[in-house]
mmCIF file of C-alpha atoms in Angstrom:
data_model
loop_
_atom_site.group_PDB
_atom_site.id
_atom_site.type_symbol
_atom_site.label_atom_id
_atom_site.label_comp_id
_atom_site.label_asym_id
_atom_site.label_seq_id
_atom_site.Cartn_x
_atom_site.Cartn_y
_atom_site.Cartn_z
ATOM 1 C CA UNK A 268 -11.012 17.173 -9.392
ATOM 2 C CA UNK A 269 -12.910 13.935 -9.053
ATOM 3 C CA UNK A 270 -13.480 12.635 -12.988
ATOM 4 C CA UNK A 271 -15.577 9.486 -11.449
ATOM 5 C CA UNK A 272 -17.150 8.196 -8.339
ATOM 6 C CA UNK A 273 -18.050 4.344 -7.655
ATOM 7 C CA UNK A 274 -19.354 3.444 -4.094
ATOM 8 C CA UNK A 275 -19.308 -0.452 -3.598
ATOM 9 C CA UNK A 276 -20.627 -1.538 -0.390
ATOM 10 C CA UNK A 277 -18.372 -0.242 1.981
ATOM 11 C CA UNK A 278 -15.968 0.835 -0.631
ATOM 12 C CA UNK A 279 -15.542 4.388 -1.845
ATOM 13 C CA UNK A 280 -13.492 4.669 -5.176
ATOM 14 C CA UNK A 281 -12.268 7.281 -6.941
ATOM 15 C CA UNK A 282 -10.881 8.019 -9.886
ATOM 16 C CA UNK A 283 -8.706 10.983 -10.215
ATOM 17 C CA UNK A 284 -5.281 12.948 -8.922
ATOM 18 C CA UNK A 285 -4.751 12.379 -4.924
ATOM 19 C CA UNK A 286 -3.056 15.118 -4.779
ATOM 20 C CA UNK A 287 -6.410 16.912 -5.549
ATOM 21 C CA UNK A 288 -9.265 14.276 -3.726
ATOM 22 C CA UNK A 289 -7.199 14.030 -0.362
ATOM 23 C CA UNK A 290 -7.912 17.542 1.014
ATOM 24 C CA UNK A 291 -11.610 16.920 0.745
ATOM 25 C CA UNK A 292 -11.982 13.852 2.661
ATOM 26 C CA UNK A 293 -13.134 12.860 6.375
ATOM 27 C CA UNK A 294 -11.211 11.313 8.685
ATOM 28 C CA UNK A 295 -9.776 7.495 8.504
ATOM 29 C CA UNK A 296 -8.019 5.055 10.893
ATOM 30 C CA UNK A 297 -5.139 4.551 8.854
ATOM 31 C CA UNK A 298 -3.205 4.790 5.085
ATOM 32 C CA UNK A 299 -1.868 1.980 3.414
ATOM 33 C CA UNK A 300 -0.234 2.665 0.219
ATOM 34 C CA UNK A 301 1.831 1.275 -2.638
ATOM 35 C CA UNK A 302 3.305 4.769 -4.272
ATOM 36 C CA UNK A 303 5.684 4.551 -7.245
ATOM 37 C CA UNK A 304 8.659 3.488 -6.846
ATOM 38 C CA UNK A 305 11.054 5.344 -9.170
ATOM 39 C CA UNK A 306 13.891 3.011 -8.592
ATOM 40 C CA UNK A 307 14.310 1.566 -12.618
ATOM 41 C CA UNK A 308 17.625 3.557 -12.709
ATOM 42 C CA UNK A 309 20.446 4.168 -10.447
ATOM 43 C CA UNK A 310 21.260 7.849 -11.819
ATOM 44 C CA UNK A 311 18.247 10.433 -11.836
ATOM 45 C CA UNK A 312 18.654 10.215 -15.669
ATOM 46 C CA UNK A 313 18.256 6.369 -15.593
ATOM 47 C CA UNK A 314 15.074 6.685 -13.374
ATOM 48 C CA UNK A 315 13.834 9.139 -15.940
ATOM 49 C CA UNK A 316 14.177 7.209 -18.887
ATOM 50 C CA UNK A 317 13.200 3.565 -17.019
ATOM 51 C CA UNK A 318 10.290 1.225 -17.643
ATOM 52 C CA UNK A 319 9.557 -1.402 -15.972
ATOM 53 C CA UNK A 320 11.652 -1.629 -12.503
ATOM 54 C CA UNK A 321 13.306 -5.114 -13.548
ATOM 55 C CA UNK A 322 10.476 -7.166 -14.936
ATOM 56 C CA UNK A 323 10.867 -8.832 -18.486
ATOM 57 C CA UNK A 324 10.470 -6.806 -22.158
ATOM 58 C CA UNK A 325 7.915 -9.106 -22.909
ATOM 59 C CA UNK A 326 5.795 -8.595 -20.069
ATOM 60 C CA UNK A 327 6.016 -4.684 -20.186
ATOM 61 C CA UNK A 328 4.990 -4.906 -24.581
ATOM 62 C CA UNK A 329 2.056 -6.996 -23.227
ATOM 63 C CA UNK A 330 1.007 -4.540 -20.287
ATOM 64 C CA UNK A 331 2.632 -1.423 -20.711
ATOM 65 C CA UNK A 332 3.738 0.641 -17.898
ATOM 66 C CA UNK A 333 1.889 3.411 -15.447
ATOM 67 C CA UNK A 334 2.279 7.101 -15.017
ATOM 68 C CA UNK A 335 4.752 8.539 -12.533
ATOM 69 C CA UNK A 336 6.977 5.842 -11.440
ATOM 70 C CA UNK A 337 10.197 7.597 -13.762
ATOM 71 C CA UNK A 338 9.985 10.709 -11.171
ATOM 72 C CA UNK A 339 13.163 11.587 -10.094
ATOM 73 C CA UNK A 340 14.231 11.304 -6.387
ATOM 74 C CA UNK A 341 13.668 14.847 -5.446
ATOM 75 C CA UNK A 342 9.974 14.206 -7.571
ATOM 76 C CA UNK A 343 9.005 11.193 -5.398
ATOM 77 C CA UNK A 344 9.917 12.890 -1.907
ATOM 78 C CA UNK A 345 8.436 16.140 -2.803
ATOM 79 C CA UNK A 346 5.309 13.815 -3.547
ATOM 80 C CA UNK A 347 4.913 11.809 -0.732
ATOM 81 C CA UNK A 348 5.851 14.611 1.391
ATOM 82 C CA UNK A 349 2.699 16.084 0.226
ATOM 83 C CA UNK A 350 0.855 13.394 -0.087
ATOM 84 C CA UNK A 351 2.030 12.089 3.720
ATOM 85 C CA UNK A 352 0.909 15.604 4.929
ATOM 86 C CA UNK A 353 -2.510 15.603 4.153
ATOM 87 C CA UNK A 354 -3.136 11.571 4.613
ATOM 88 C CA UNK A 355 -1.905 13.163 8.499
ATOM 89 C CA UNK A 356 -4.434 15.384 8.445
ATOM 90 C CA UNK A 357 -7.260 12.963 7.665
ATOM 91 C CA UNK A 358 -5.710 10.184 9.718
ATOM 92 C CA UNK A 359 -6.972 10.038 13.408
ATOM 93 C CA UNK A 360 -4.605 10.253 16.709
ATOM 94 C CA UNK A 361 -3.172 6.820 17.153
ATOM 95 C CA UNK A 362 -3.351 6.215 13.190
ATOM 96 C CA UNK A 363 -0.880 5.153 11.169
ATOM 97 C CA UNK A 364 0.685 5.242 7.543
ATOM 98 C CA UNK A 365 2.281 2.453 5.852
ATOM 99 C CA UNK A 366 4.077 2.589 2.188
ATOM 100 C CA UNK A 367 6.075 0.594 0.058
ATOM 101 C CA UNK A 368 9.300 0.847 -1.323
ATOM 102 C CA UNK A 369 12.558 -0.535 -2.213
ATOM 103 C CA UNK A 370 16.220 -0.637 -1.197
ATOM 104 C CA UNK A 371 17.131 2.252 -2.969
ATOM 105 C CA UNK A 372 14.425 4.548 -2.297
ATOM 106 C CA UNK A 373 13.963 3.680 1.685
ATOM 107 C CA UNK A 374 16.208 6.161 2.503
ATOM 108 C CA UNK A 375 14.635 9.501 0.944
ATOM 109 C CA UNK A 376 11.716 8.272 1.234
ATOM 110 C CA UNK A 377 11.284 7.560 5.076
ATOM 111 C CA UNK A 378 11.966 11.195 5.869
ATOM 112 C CA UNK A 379 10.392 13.115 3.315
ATOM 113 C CA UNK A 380 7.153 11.482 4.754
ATOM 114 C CA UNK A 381 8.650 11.944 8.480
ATOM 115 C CA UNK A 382 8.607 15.695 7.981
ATOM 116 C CA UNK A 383 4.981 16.019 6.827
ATOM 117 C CA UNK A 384 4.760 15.119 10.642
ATOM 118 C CA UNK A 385 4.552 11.022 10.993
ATOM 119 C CA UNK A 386 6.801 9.419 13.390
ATOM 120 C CA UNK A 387 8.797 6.728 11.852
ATOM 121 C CA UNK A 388 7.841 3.579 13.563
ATOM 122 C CA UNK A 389 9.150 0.812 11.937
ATOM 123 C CA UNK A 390 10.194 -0.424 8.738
ATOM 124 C CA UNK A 391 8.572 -3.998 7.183
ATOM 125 C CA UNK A 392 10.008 -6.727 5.010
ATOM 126 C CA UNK A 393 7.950 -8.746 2.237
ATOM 127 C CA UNK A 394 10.242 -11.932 1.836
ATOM 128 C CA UNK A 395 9.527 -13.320 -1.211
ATOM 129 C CA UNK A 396 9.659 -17.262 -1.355
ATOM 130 C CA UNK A 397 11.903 -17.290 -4.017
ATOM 131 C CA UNK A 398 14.177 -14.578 -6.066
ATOM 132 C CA UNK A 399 13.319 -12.241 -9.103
ATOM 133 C CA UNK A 400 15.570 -11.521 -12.261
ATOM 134 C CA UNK A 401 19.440 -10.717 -12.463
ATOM 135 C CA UNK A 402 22.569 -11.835 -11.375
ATOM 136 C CA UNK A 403 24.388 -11.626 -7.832
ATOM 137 C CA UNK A 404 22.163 -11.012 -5.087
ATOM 138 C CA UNK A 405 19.179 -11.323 -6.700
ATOM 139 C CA UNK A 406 16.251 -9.434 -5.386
ATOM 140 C CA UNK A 407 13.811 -11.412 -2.910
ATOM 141 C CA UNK A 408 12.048 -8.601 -0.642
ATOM 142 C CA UNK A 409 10.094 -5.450 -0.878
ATOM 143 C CA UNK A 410 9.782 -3.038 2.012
ATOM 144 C CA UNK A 411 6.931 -1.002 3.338
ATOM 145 C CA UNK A 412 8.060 1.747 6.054
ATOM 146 C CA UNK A 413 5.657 2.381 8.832
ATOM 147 C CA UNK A 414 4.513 5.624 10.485
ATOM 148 C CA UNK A 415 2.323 6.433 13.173
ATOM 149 C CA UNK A 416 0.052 9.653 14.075
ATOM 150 C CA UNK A 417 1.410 10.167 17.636
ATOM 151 C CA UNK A 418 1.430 6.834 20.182
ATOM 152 C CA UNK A 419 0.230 4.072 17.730
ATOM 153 C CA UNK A 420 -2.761 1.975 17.829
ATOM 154 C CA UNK A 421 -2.398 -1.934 16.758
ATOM 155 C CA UNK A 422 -5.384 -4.376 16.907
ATOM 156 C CA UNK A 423 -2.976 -7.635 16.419
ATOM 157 C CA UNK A 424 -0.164 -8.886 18.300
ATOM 158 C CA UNK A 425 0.743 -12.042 16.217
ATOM 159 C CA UNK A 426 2.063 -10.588 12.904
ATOM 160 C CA UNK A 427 5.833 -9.307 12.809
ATOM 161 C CA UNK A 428 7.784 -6.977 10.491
ATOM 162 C CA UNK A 429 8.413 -10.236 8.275
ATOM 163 C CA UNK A 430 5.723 -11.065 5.692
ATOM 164 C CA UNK A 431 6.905 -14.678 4.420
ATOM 165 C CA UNK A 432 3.961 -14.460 1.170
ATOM 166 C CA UNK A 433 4.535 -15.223 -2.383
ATOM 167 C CA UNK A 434 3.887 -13.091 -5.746
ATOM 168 C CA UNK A 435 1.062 -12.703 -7.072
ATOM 169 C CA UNK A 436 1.625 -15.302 -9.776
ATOM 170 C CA UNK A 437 2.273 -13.248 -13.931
ATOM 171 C CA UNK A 438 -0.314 -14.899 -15.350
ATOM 172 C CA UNK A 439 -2.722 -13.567 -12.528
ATOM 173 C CA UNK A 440 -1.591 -10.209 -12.150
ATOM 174 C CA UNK A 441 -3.578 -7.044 -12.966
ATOM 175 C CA UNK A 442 -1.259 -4.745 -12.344
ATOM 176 C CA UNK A 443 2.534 -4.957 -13.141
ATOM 177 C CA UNK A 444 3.395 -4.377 -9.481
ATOM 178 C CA UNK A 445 0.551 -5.750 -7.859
ATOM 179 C CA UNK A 446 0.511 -6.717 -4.125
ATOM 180 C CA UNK A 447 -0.717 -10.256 -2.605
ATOM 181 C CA UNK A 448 -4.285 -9.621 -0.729
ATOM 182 C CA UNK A 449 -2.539 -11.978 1.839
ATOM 183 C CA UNK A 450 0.431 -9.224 2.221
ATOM 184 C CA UNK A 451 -2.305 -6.485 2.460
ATOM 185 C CA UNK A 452 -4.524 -8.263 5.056
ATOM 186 C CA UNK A 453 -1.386 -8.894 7.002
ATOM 187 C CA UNK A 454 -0.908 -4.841 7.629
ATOM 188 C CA UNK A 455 -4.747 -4.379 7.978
ATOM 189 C CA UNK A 456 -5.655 -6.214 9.967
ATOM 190 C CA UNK A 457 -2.636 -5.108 12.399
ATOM 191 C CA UNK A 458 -3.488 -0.950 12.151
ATOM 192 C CA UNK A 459 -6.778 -0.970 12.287
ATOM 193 C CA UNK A 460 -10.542 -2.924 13.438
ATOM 194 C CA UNK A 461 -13.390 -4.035 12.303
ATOM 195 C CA UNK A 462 -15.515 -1.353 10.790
ATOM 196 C CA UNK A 463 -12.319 0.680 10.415
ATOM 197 C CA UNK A 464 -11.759 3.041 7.260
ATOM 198 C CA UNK A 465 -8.405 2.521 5.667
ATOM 199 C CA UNK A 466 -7.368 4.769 2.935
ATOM 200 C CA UNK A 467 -5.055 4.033 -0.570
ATOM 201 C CA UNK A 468 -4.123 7.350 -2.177
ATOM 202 C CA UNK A 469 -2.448 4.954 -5.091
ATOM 203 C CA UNK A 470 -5.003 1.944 -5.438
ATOM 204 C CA UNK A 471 -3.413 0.754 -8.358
ATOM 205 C CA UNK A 472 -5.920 -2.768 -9.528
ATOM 206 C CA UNK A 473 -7.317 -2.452 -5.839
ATOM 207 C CA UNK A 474 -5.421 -5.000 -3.682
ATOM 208 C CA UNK A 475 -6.135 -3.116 -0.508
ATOM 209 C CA UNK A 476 -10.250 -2.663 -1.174
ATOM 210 C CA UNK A 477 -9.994 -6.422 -1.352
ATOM 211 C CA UNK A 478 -8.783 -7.002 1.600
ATOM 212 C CA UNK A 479 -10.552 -5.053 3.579
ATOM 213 C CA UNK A 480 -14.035 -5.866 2.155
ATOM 214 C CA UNK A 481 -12.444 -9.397 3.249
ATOM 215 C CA UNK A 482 -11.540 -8.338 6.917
ATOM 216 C CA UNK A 483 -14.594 -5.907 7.260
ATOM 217 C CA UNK A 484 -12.884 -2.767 7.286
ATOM 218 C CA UNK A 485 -14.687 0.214 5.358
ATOM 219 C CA UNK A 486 -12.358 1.388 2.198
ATOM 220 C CA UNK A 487 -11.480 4.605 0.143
ATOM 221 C CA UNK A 488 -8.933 4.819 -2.724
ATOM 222 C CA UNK A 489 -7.793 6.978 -5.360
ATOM 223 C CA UNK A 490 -6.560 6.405 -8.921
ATOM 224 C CA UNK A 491 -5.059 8.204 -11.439
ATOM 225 C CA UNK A 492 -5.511 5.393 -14.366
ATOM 226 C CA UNK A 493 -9.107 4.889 -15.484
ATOM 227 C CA UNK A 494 -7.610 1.886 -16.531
ATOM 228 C CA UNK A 495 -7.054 0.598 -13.287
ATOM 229 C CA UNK A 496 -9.775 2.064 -11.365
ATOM 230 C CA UNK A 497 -11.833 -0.114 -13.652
ATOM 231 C CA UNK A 498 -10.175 -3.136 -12.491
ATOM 232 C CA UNK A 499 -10.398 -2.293 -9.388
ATOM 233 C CA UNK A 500 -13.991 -1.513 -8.774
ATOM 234 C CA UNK A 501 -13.997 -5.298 -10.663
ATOM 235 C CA UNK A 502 -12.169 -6.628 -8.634
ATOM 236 C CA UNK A 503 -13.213 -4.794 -5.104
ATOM 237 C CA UNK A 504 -17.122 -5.526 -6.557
ATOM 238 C CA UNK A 505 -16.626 -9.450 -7.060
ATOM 239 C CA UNK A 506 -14.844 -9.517 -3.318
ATOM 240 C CA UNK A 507 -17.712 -7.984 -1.792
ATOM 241 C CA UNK A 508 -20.134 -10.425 -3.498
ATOM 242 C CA UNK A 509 -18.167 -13.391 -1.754
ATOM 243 C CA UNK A 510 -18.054 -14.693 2.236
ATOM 244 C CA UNK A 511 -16.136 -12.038 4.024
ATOM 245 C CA UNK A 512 -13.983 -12.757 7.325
ATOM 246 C CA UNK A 513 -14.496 -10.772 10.439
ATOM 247 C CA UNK A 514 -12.125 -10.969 13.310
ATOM 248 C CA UNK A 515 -12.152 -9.612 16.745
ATOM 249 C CA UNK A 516 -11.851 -5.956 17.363
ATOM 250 C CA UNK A 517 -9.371 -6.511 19.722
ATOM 251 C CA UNK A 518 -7.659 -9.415 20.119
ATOM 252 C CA UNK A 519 -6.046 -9.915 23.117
ATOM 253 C CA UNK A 520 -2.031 -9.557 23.139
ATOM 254 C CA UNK A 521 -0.466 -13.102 23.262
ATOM 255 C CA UNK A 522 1.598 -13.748 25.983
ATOM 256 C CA UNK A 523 4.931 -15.224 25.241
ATOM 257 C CA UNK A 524 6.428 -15.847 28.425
ATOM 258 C CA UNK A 525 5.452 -16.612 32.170
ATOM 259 C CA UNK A 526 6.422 -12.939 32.806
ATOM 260 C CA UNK A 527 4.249 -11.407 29.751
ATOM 261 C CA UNK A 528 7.356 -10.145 28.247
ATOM 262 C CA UNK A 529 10.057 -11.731 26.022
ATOM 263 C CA UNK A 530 12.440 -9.651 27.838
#
């Protein structure tokens, strides 16, 4: 059921379960999506009872957390496995689906979306510029795992599976786990062109409108938190009121070698 609708200019919002909106969409060139993680615990009981996936006390008293990200394992899967089914329904032949994650949920995670029918294409690293709380190895990358709709389509050659970006800085954030619109870009502009519709089933404060009302792709996302889907229309309103950055359809592949292959 859709509680609220907001269209802002090429930008449809809505506010509401995914789980519910998906089946009654049209077709898109591609997904990009930042599901919760459920990682705050390394038992099912400590993912349960976890808040805040590692950032400080302070900052969660300030900002509180969001729904659904102290799912168990078997929660998470059985979600995106749903979720990844009908976002391959809607997606077009040559489309593809890219989510984030962590370490520890990479590996339940890449296949419960696999068997909604995506083949698992490749798996991409945020490098963080420098590393977050704890001791040891301290963590310094996200990942986002990559699926494709049959033989994928890419419309930029000069981007790899490394994002070198930094956080979005605490006092700036909107959203406790909210992406750079630099990261974002990054992954549209590589899966899709101009004038292309990208969907986020979990738009969170709205990171991916922003970028594409920045690259001129056409957007549609879904949130649970009215909370959130009021900063993101915000946000995804005050992007499209500002110059926006177009870029070739399709660029041309750059060659690397005198042979057109590295190989």
């Amino acid at each position: 059921m859709i509680a609220r609708e907001e269209i802002i200019g090429d930008a449809t919002l809505y506010l509401g379960d995914c789980r519910e909106i998906l089946p009654t969409l049209t077709r898109v060139d591609a997904v990009v999506m930042d599901p919760p993680y459920c990682s705050g615990g390394f038992s099912e009981a400590g993912k349960q009872a976890a808040k805040g996936m590692g950032l400080r006390s302070e900052t969660i008293r300030e900002t509180g957390w969001f729904v659904n990200d102290n799912m168990t394992s078997a929660g998470l899967c059985w979600l995106m496995g749903f979720v990844g089914g009908w976002c391959r329904r809607q997606v077009k032949p040559g489309g593809t689906l890219t989510a984030f994650t962590d370490w520890r949920m990479a590996v339940q995670l890449a296949p419960a979306i696999e068997s909604s029918g995506w083949r698992y294409q490749n798996m991409l690293v945020w490098a963080k510029p420098n590393p977050g709380l704890g001791a040891g190895f301290r963590a310094q990358h996200e990942l986002a795992l990559h699926f494709s709709n049959g033989t994928p389509e890419y419309f930029s050659f000069h981007i790899g599976n490394v994002l070198s970006v930094g956080r979005v800085h605490s006092t700036e954030r909107e959203h406790q786990t909210e992406k750079p619109v630099e990261l974002i870009g990054a992954i549209v502009e590589t899966v899709s062109s101009v004038g292309g519709i990208i969907l986020d089933p979990f738009m969170g404060s709205g990171t991916t409108g922003v970028a594409c009302v920045q690259l001129g792709r056409r957007f549609i996302g879904i949130e649970i938190e009215p909370k959130y889907f009021d900063i993101a229309c915000r946000r995804i309103e005050a992007a499209w009121k500002q110059p926006r950055l177009f870029e070739d359809p399709k660029p041309k592949p750059v060659q690397t070698s005198l042979f057109g292959s590295d190989t």
